[in-house]
Short mmCIF file of C-alpha atoms in Angstrom, two decimals:
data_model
loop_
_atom_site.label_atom_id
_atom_site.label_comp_id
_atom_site.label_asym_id
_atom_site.label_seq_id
_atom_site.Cartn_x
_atom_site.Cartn_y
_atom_site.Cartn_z
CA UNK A 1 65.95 147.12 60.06
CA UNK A 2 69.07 146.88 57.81
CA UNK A 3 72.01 146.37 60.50
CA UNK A 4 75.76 146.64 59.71
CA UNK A 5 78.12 144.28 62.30
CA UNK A 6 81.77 144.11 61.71
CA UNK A 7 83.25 140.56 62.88
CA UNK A 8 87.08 140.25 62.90
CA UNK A 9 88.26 137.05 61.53
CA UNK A 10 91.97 136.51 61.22
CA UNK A 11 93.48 134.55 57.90
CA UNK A 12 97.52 133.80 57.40
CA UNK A 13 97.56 137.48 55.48
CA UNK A 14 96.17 140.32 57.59
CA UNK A 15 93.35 140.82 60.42
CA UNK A 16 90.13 141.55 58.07
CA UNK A 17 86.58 143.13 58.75
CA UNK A 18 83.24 141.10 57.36
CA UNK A 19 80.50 143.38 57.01
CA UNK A 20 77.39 142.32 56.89
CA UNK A 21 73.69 143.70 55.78
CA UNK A 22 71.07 142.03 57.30
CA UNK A 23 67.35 142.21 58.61
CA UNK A 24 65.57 141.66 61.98
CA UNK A 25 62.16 140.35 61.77
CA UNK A 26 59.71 140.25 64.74
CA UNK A 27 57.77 137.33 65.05
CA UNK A 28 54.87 138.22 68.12
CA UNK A 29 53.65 135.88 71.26
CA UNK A 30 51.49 137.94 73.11
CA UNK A 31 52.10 135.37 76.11
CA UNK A 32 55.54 136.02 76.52
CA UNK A 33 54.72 139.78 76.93
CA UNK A 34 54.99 141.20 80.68
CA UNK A 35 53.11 144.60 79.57
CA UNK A 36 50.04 145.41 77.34
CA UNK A 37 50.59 143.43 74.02
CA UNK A 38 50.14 146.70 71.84
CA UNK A 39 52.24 149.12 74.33
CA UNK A 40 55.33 146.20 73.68
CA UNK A 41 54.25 145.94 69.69
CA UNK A 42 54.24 150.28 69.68
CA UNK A 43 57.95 149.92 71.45
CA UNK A 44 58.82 147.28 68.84
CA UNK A 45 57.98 149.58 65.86
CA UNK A 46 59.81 152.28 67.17
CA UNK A 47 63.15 150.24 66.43
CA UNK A 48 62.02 149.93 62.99
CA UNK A 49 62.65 146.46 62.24
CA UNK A 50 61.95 144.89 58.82
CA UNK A 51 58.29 143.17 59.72
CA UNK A 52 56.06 142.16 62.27
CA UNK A 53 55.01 138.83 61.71
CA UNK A 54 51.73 138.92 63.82
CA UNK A 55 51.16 134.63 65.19
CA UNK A 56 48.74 135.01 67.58
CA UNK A 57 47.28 131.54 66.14
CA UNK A 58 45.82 130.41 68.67
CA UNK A 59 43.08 133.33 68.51
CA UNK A 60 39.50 133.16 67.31
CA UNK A 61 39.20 134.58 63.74
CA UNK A 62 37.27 137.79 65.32
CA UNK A 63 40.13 138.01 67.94
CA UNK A 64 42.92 137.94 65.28
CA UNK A 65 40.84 140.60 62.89
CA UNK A 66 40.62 142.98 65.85
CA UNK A 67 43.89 142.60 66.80
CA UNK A 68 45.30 143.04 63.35
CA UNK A 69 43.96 145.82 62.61
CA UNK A 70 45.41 147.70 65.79
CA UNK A 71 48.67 145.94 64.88
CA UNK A 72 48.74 147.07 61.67
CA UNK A 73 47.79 150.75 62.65
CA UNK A 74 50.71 150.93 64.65
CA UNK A 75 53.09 149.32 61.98
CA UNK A 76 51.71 151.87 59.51
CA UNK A 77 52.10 154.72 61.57
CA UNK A 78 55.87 153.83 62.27
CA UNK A 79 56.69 152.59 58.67
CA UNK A 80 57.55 148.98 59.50
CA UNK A 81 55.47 146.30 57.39
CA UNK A 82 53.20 143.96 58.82
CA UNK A 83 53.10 140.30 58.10
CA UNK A 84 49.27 138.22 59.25
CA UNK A 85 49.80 134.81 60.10
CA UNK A 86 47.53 131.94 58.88
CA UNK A 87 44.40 133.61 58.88
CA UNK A 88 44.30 133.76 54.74
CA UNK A 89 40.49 135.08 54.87
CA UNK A 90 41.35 137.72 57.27
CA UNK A 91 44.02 139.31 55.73
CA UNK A 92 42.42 139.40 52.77
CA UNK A 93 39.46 140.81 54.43
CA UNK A 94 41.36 143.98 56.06
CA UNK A 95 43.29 144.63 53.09
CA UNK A 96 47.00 143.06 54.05
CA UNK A 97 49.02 141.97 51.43
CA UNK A 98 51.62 140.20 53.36
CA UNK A 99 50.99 136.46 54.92
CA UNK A 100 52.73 134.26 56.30
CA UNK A 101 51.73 130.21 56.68
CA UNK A 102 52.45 126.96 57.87
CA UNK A 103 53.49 124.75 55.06
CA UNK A 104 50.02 122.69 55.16
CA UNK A 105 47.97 125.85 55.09
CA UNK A 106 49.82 126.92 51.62
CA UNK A 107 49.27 124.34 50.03
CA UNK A 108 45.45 124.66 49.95
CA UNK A 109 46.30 128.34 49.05
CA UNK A 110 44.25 128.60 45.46
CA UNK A 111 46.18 131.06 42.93
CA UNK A 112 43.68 133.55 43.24
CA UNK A 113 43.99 132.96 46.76
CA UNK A 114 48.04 133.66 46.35
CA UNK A 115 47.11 136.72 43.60
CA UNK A 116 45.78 138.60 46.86
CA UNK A 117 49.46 138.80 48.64
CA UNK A 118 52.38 140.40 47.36
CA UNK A 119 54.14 138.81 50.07
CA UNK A 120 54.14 135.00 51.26
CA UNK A 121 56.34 133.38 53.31
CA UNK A 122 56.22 129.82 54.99
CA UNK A 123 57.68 127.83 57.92
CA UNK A 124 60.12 125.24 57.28
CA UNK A 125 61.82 122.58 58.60
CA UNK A 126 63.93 120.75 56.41
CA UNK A 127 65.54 121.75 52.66
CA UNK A 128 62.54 119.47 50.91
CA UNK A 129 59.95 122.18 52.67
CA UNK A 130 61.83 125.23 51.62
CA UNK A 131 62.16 123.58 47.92
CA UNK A 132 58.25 123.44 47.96
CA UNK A 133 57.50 126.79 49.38
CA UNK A 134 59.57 128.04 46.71
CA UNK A 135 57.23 125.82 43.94
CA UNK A 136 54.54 127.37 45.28
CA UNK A 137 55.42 130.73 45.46
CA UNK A 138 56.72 131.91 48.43
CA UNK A 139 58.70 135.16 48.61
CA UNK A 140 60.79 134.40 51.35
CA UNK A 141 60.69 131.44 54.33
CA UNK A 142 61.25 131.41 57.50
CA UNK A 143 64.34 127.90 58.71
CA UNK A 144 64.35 127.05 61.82
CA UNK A 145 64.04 125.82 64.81
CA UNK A 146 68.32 126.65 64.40
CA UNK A 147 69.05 126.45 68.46
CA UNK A 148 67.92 125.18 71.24
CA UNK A 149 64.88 127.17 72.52
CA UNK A 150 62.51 127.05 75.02
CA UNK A 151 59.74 128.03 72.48
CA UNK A 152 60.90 124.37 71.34
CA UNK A 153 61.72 122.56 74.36
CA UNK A 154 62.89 118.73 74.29
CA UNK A 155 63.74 119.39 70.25
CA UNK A 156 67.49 120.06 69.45
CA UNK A 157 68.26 122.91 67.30
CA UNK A 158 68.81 122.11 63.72
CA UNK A 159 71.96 123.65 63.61
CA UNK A 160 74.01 125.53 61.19
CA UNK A 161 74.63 123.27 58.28
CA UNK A 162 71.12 123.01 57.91
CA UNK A 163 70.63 126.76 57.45
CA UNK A 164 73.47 126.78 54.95
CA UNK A 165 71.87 123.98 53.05
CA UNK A 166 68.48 125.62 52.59
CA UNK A 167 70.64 128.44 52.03
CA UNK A 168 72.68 127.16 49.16
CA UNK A 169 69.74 125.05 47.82
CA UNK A 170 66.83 128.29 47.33
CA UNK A 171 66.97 131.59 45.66
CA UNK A 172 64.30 133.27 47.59
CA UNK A 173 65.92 134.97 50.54
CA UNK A 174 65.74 132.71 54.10
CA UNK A 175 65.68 133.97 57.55
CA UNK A 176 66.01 131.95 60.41
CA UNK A 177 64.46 131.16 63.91
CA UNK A 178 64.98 129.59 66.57
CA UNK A 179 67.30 130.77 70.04
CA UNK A 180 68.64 133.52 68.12
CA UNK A 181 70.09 136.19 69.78
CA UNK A 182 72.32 139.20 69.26
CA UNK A 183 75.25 137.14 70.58
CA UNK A 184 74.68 134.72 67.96
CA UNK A 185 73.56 136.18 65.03
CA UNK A 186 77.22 136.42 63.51
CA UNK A 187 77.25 132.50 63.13
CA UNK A 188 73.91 132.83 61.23
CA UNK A 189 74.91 135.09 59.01
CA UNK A 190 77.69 133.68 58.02
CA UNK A 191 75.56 130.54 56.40
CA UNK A 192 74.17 133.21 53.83
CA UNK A 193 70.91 133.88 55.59
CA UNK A 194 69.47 137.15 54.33
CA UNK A 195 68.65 137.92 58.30
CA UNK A 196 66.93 136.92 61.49
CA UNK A 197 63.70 136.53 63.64
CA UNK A 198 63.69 137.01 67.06
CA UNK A 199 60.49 136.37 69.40
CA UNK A 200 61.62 136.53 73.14
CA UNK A 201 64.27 139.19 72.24
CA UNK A 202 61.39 141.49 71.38
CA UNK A 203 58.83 140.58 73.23
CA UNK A 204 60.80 139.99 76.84
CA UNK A 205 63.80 141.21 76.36
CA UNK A 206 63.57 144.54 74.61
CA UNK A 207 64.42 147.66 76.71
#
């Protein structure tokens, strides 16, 4: 979903409007969901955000596959692109080209293993990470943990300078996580983040 938010910043000269282009990604935890998973994921679509990162992990690989395939069903039937999360063999399996992986998992990712995806994107947690993903291909990352979260609890938020650091450091775009919220997304923005993803805002917080 490509948003445009005006923020008024004031210099010595004149009052001025930033405008920024951005996207909202989805990233799924069935657990946090108060309704039927795939009712909340059909309401998600709807909005047309950018992706759907499905990272129900913690599933059996026959879980995830049947899941994913309703997932992407509805993502395909609403025009929003769906993103499988660490289950490489899957994805492959039911035809996705679009993974994304924790750090560890992409580095045992073979080439022809990578040649399968015309989209990979990977976790990370400090500018040394997101300098690797990029080596090994990645088309985008995901930065975070940037605020506090309960998703995270008892770990501080990385904080802003770190975003703008991976920012300044990579040329593949970078979207953060981590206690983002509409309130807040300004302030991420403004580090040169191509965009966002938000888990609790879609999945308990969505009207």
């Amino acid at each position: 979903m490509i948003k445009e938010i005006f923020n008024n910043t004031t210099n010595n000269k004149s009052d001025e409007k930033l405008k920024f282009n951005y996207e909202i990604i989805c990233v799924t935890n069935r657990k946090l969901c108060g309704n039927d998973f795939l009712t909340q994921i059909e309401k998600i679509a709807s909005k047309n955000p950018s992706a759907i990162i499905l990272r129900e992990k913690d599933l059996t690989k026959e879980e995830y596959k049947m899941l994913a395939i309703d997932v992407m069903k509805i993502c395909k039937k609403n025009e929003v692109r769906c993103i499988l999360h660490s289950f490489v063999d899957i994805a492959i399996e039911i035809n996705s080209n679009a993974i994304h992986l924790p750090l560890h998992i992409l580095k045992k990712l073979s080439i022809e293993g990578k040649d399968k995806f015309s989209i990979i994107g990977a976790s990370c947690h400090s500018v040394e990470e997101a300098l690797e993903a990029q080596k090994l291909g990645c088309t985008y990352i995901i930065a975070g943990h940037i605020f506090d979260t309960d998703c995270k609890k008892g770990l501080p938020g990385k904080g802003l300078k770190f975003l703008s650091e991976i920012c300044d450091t990579i040329d593949i775009p970078v979207y953060a996580i981590g206690g983002i919220t509409h309130e807040n997304t300004n302030q991420i923005l403004k580090t040169g983040a191509d965009g966002v993803c938000m888990m609790s805002e879609f999945m308990k917080n969505l009207p």
